[in-house]
Amino acid sequence: MIPHKQAMKRRQFLKGTVGAASLVALSGCDNLTQSSWFPAILNKAERLTELVQRAVTPKGALAKEYGEADISKIFPANGNTDPGTAQYADHVALNFSDWTLEVVGLVQAPRSWSLAALKELPSRTQITRHDCVEGWSAIGKWTGVPLGDLMHQVEPLPSAQYAVFHCADVDDDGIAYYESIAVADCYHPQTILAYELNGATLDVPHGAPLRLRFERQLGYKQAKYVMKIELVDSLTGIGGGKGGYWEDQGYEWYAGI
Ligand SMILES: Nc1nc2c(c(=O)[nH]1)N[C@H]1C(S)=C(S)[C@@H](COP(=O)(O)O)O[C@H]1N2
Ligand SMILES: [Mo]
């Protein structure tokens, strides 16, 4: 199993040599997903996984929530742990006081929120388990604003299919981290933009000032450093076109657990 960080550095090398199918094998994802060796089959199997899971799991079913006593003593930070750009460093220096979340694209009323404005909205707190494909899990208490509340304010157009989360961090090749989920899943009660972990302001390693919690899905879907949410009708033309930074390297888009 290749840790994400190493994988990020190796990506460039592997891209030209062994291709996406081998990346899936090397990543160890086949332990958690259906083994699929060719991208074409992978896509079909993934769609099947999504359909089966949506069929057997009632729409809006909640991920298991835990009690205070279950909270992990240490919640590891993984993947990028500091965007490291000058712009982000400025935000850190200002304690994110002029940081904004923008919601744009296929919406009736695009708008942005300051962090302070988001924190004034009703919040949700949930204690859930995070599962990373690298083989670790941790239980944490997340507090944030339900994404559905923001959606009600921007009013997605009927054509909007996906919400794309654009993040502040880039890899060694300058490729930005991003993720996407179905617009319908934005309204799930446990889909929140979290600004607190375990009762404390979200720190930089865990995605300050705002990160997605999309429970019932794997760790890499939980986008950190979210700066902009873009509603689109297709993922084509966004990043590598597969719906996320890791998806572009062979991971499943529908990472249900
Ligand atoms: N922007 C951004 N989001 C990200 C990542 C990342 O590198 N950059 N890593 C992902 C992965 S693989 C995991 S397991 C979780 C880790 O979240 P944590 O650092 O809070 O444990 O964030 C996910 N979201
Ligand atoms: Mo992960």
Coordinates of C-alpha atoms and ligand atoms in Angstrom, one line a residue:
M1 CA 0.0 0.0 0.0
I2 CA 1.4 3.3 -1.0
P3 CA 0.9 6.2 1.4
H4 CA -0.9 9.1 -0.2
K5 CA 2.1 11.4 0.1
Q6 CA 4.5 9.1 -1.6
A7 CA 1.8 8.4 -4.2
M8 CA 1.5 12.1 -4.9
K9 CA 5.2 12.2 -5.7
R10 CA 5.1 9.0 -7.7
R11 CA 2.1 10.0 -9.7
Q12 CA 4.1 11.8 -12.4
F13 CA 6.4 8.8 -12.8
L14 CA 3.6 6.2 -12.8
K15 CA 1.4 8.2 -15.2
G16 CA 3.7 7.6 -18.1
T17 CA 4.7 4.0 -17.3
V18 CA 2.2 1.7 -15.8
G19 CA -1.1 3.6 -16.1
A20 CA -4.2 4.1 -14.0
A21 CA -5.2 0.4 -13.5
S22 CA -1.9 -0.4 -11.8
L23 CA -2.2 2.6 -9.7
V24 CA -5.4 1.2 -8.3
A25 CA -3.7 -2.1 -7.6
L26 CA -0.7 -0.3 -5.9
S27 CA -2.8 1.9 -3.8
G28 CA -4.4 -1.0 -2.0
C29 CA -7.8 0.2 -2.9
D30 CA -8.8 -3.2 -4.1
N31 CA -9.0 -4.2 -0.4
L32 CA -11.9 -1.9 0.1
T33 CA -13.5 -1.8 -3.3
Q34 CA -14.4 -4.3 -5.9
S35 CA -11.2 -5.5 -7.7
S36 CA -11.2 -4.0 -11.1
W37 CA -8.2 -4.0 -13.2
F38 CA -9.2 -2.0 -16.2
P39 CA -10.6 1.6 -16.1
A40 CA -13.5 0.7 -18.3
I41 CA -14.6 -2.1 -16.0
L42 CA -13.8 0.0 -13.0
N43 CA -16.3 2.6 -14.2
K44 CA -19.0 0.1 -14.7
A45 CA -18.4 -1.7 -11.4
E46 CA -18.3 1.6 -9.6
R47 CA -21.6 2.7 -11.1
L48 CA -23.0 -0.7 -10.0
T49 CA -21.6 -0.2 -6.5
E50 CA -23.3 3.2 -6.3
L51 CA -26.6 1.8 -7.6
V52 CA -26.6 -1.2 -5.3
Q53 CA -25.6 0.9 -2.3
R54 CA -28.2 3.5 -3.0
A55 CA -30.8 0.7 -3.4
V56 CA -30.0 -1.1 -0.1
T57 CA -29.3 2.1 2.0
P58 CA -32.4 4.2 2.5
K59 CA -32.0 7.7 1.1
G60 CA -30.6 9.9 3.7
A61 CA -29.7 7.0 6.1
L62 CA -27.3 8.3 8.8
A63 CA -23.8 7.2 9.3
K64 CA -23.3 5.7 12.8
E65 CA -22.7 8.4 15.4
Y66 CA -20.6 7.7 18.5
G67 CA -20.4 9.0 22.0
E68 CA -17.9 11.3 23.6
A69 CA -16.1 8.4 25.2
D70 CA -15.4 6.9 21.7
I71 CA -13.5 9.9 20.4
S72 CA -10.0 8.9 19.4
K73 CA -7.2 10.3 21.5
I74 CA -5.3 11.2 18.4
F75 CA -6.9 12.0 15.1
P76 CA -4.1 11.7 12.5
A77 CA -3.7 14.4 9.9
N78 CA -3.2 12.9 6.4
G79 CA -2.5 13.8 2.9
N80 CA -1.5 17.5 2.6
T81 CA -1.2 19.0 6.1
D82 CA -0.5 22.5 5.0
P83 CA -1.3 24.1 1.7
G84 CA 2.0 25.9 2.0
T85 CA 1.2 28.7 -0.5
A86 CA 1.9 32.4 0.2
Q87 CA -1.8 33.1 -0.1
Y88 CA -2.8 30.5 2.5
A89 CA 0.0 31.6 4.8
D90 CA -1.5 35.1 4.7
H91 CA -4.9 33.7 5.7
V92 CA -3.3 31.9 8.6
A93 CA -1.6 35.1 9.7
L94 CA -4.9 36.9 9.7
N95 CA -6.6 34.0 11.5
F96 CA -8.8 33.5 8.4
S97 CA -10.6 36.8 9.1
D98 CA -10.8 37.7 5.4
W99 CA -11.2 34.2 4.1
T100 CA -14.4 33.5 2.2
L101 CA -16.3 30.5 0.9
E102 CA -17.7 31.0 -2.6
V103 CA -20.5 29.0 -4.0
V104 CA -20.8 29.4 -7.8
G105 CA -21.8 27.7 -11.0
L106 CA -25.3 26.3 -11.8
V107 CA -27.1 28.2 -9.0
Q108 CA -29.8 30.8 -9.0
A109 CA -28.0 33.0 -6.5
P110 CA -24.2 32.6 -6.4
R111 CA -22.7 34.1 -3.2
S112 CA -19.9 34.0 -0.7
W113 CA -19.7 33.8 3.0
S114 CA -17.1 35.0 5.4
L115 CA -16.0 32.4 8.0
A116 CA -17.6 34.5 10.7
A117 CA -20.9 34.6 8.8
L118 CA -20.8 30.8 8.4
K119 CA -20.3 30.4 12.1
E120 CA -23.4 32.4 12.8
L121 CA -25.6 30.0 11.0
P122 CA -27.1 27.0 12.8
S123 CA -24.5 24.3 13.2
R124 CA -24.5 20.5 13.5
T125 CA -22.2 18.4 15.7
Q126 CA -21.6 14.8 14.9
I127 CA -19.2 12.1 16.3
T128 CA -18.3 9.8 13.4
R129 CA -15.6 7.5 12.2
H130 CA -13.2 8.5 9.4
D131 CA -11.8 5.6 7.3
C132 CA -8.7 6.2 5.2
V133 CA -7.7 3.8 2.4
E134 CA -4.2 3.8 3.9
G135 CA -5.6 1.5 6.6
W136 CA -6.3 3.8 9.5
S137 CA -9.6 5.0 11.1
A138 CA -10.3 7.6 13.7
I139 CA -13.4 8.8 15.5
G140 CA -13.8 12.6 15.8
K141 CA -16.3 15.2 16.8
W142 CA -17.1 17.6 14.0
T143 CA -19.0 20.8 14.1
G144 CA -20.0 22.8 11.1
V145 CA -22.7 24.2 8.9
P146 CA -25.0 21.8 7.1
L147 CA -24.2 22.1 3.4
G148 CA -27.9 21.7 2.6
D149 CA -28.6 25.1 4.4
L150 CA -26.1 26.8 2.1
M151 CA -27.7 25.0 -0.9
H152 CA -31.1 26.3 0.1
Q153 CA -29.7 29.8 0.0
V154 CA -28.0 29.6 -3.5
E155 CA -30.8 27.5 -5.0
P156 CA -29.1 25.0 -7.4
L157 CA -30.6 25.0 -10.9
P158 CA -32.3 21.8 -12.0
S159 CA -29.3 21.1 -14.3
A160 CA -26.8 21.0 -11.4
Q161 CA -25.6 17.4 -10.9
Y162 CA -22.4 17.7 -8.9
A163 CA -20.9 20.0 -6.3
V164 CA -17.2 20.4 -6.8
F165 CA -15.0 21.4 -3.8
H166 CA -12.0 23.4 -4.8
C167 CA -9.3 23.3 -2.2
A168 CA -6.4 25.6 -1.3
D169 CA -3.6 23.0 -1.6
V170 CA -1.6 21.9 -4.6
D171 CA 0.7 18.9 -5.0
D172 CA 4.4 19.0 -6.1
D173 CA 3.3 19.4 -9.8
G174 CA 1.0 22.3 -8.9
I175 CA -2.2 20.2 -9.3
A176 CA -4.9 21.4 -7.0
Y177 CA -6.8 19.1 -4.7
Y178 CA -10.5 18.9 -5.4
E179 CA -13.4 16.6 -4.8
S180 CA -17.0 16.2 -5.8
I181 CA -20.2 14.7 -4.6
A182 CA -23.8 14.5 -6.0
V183 CA -25.9 17.6 -5.4
A184 CA -28.5 15.4 -3.8
D185 CA -25.9 14.3 -1.2
C186 CA -25.3 17.9 -0.2
Y187 CA -28.7 17.8 1.5
H188 CA -27.9 14.8 3.6
P189 CA -28.1 16.0 7.3
Q190 CA -24.6 14.8 8.1
T191 CA -23.0 16.5 5.1
I192 CA -21.4 19.5 6.8
L193 CA -18.7 22.1 6.2
A194 CA -16.8 21.6 9.5
Y195 CA -14.9 24.4 11.3
E196 CA -14.3 22.6 14.6
L197 CA -12.8 19.2 15.5
N198 CA -13.3 17.9 19.0
G199 CA -14.6 21.2 20.2
A200 CA -11.6 23.2 19.1
T201 CA -11.2 25.5 16.0
L202 CA -10.1 23.3 13.1
D203 CA -6.3 23.5 12.8
V204 CA -4.2 23.7 9.7
P205 CA -3.3 20.0 9.4
H206 CA -7.0 19.0 9.5
G207 CA -8.1 21.5 6.9
A208 CA -8.5 24.9 8.4
P209 CA -10.6 26.9 8.1
L210 CA -13.3 24.7 6.5
R211 CA -13.4 21.1 5.4
L212 CA -16.1 18.8 4.1
R213 CA -17.5 16.0 6.2
F214 CA -19.4 13.6 3.9
E215 CA -20.0 10.7 6.3
R216 CA -20.5 7.2 4.9
Q217 CA -17.7 7.9 2.4
L218 CA -14.0 7.3 2.5
G219 CA -11.4 9.7 3.8
Y220 CA -10.2 11.1 0.5
K221 CA -13.8 12.5 -0.1
Q222 CA -13.4 14.7 3.0
A223 CA -12.0 17.7 1.2
K224 CA -9.9 20.0 3.5
Y225 CA -9.1 23.7 2.9
V226 CA -12.4 24.2 0.9
M227 CA -12.4 27.7 -0.7
K228 CA -15.0 27.4 -3.4
I229 CA -17.9 25.1 -4.2
E230 CA -18.9 24.9 -7.9
L231 CA -22.1 23.4 -9.1
V232 CA -21.8 21.7 -12.5
D233 CA -23.8 19.4 -14.8
S234 CA -20.7 17.3 -15.7
L235 CA -17.3 16.6 -14.3
T236 CA -15.7 16.6 -17.7
G237 CA -13.1 19.4 -18.0
I238 CA -12.7 19.8 -14.2
G239 CA -9.2 18.6 -13.1
G240 CA -8.6 15.3 -14.8
G241 CA -12.3 14.8 -15.3
K242 CA -12.9 11.9 -12.9
G243 CA -14.4 14.0 -10.1
G244 CA -11.5 14.4 -7.7
Y245 CA -7.7 14.5 -7.2
W246 CA -7.5 10.8 -6.2
E247 CA -10.2 9.7 -8.6
D248 CA -8.1 11.1 -11.4
Q249 CA -5.5 8.6 -10.3
G250 CA -7.9 5.6 -10.3
Y251 CA -9.7 5.8 -7.0
E252 CA -13.5 5.3 -7.0
W253 CA -15.7 8.4 -7.2
Y254 CA -18.5 6.8 -5.2
A255 CA -16.5 5.9 -2.2
G256 CA -19.3 4.5 -0.1
I257 CA -18.5 2.5 3.1
Ligands
LIG1 N1 -7.5 19.4 0.4 C1 -7.2 18.2 0.8 N2 -8.2 17.4 1.3 C2 -7.9 16.2 1.7 C3 -6.6 15.6 1.5 C4 -5.6 16.4 1.0 O1 -4.4 16.0 0.8 N3 -5.9 17.7 0.6 N4 -6.4 14.3 1.9 C5 -7.6 13.4 2.0 C6 -7.3 12.2 2.7 S1 -6.6 10.9 1.8 C7 -7.7 11.9 4.0 S2 -7.6 10.4 4.7 C8 -8.3 13.0 4.8 C9 -7.4 13.2 6.0 O2 -8.0 14.2 6.8 P1 -7.3 14.6 8.2 O3 -5.9 15.2 7.8 O4 -8.1 15.5 8.9 O5 -7.0 13.3 8.9 O6 -8.4 14.2 4.1 C10 -8.7 14.1 2.7 N5 -8.9 15.4 2.2
MO2 MO -7.0 9.0 3.0

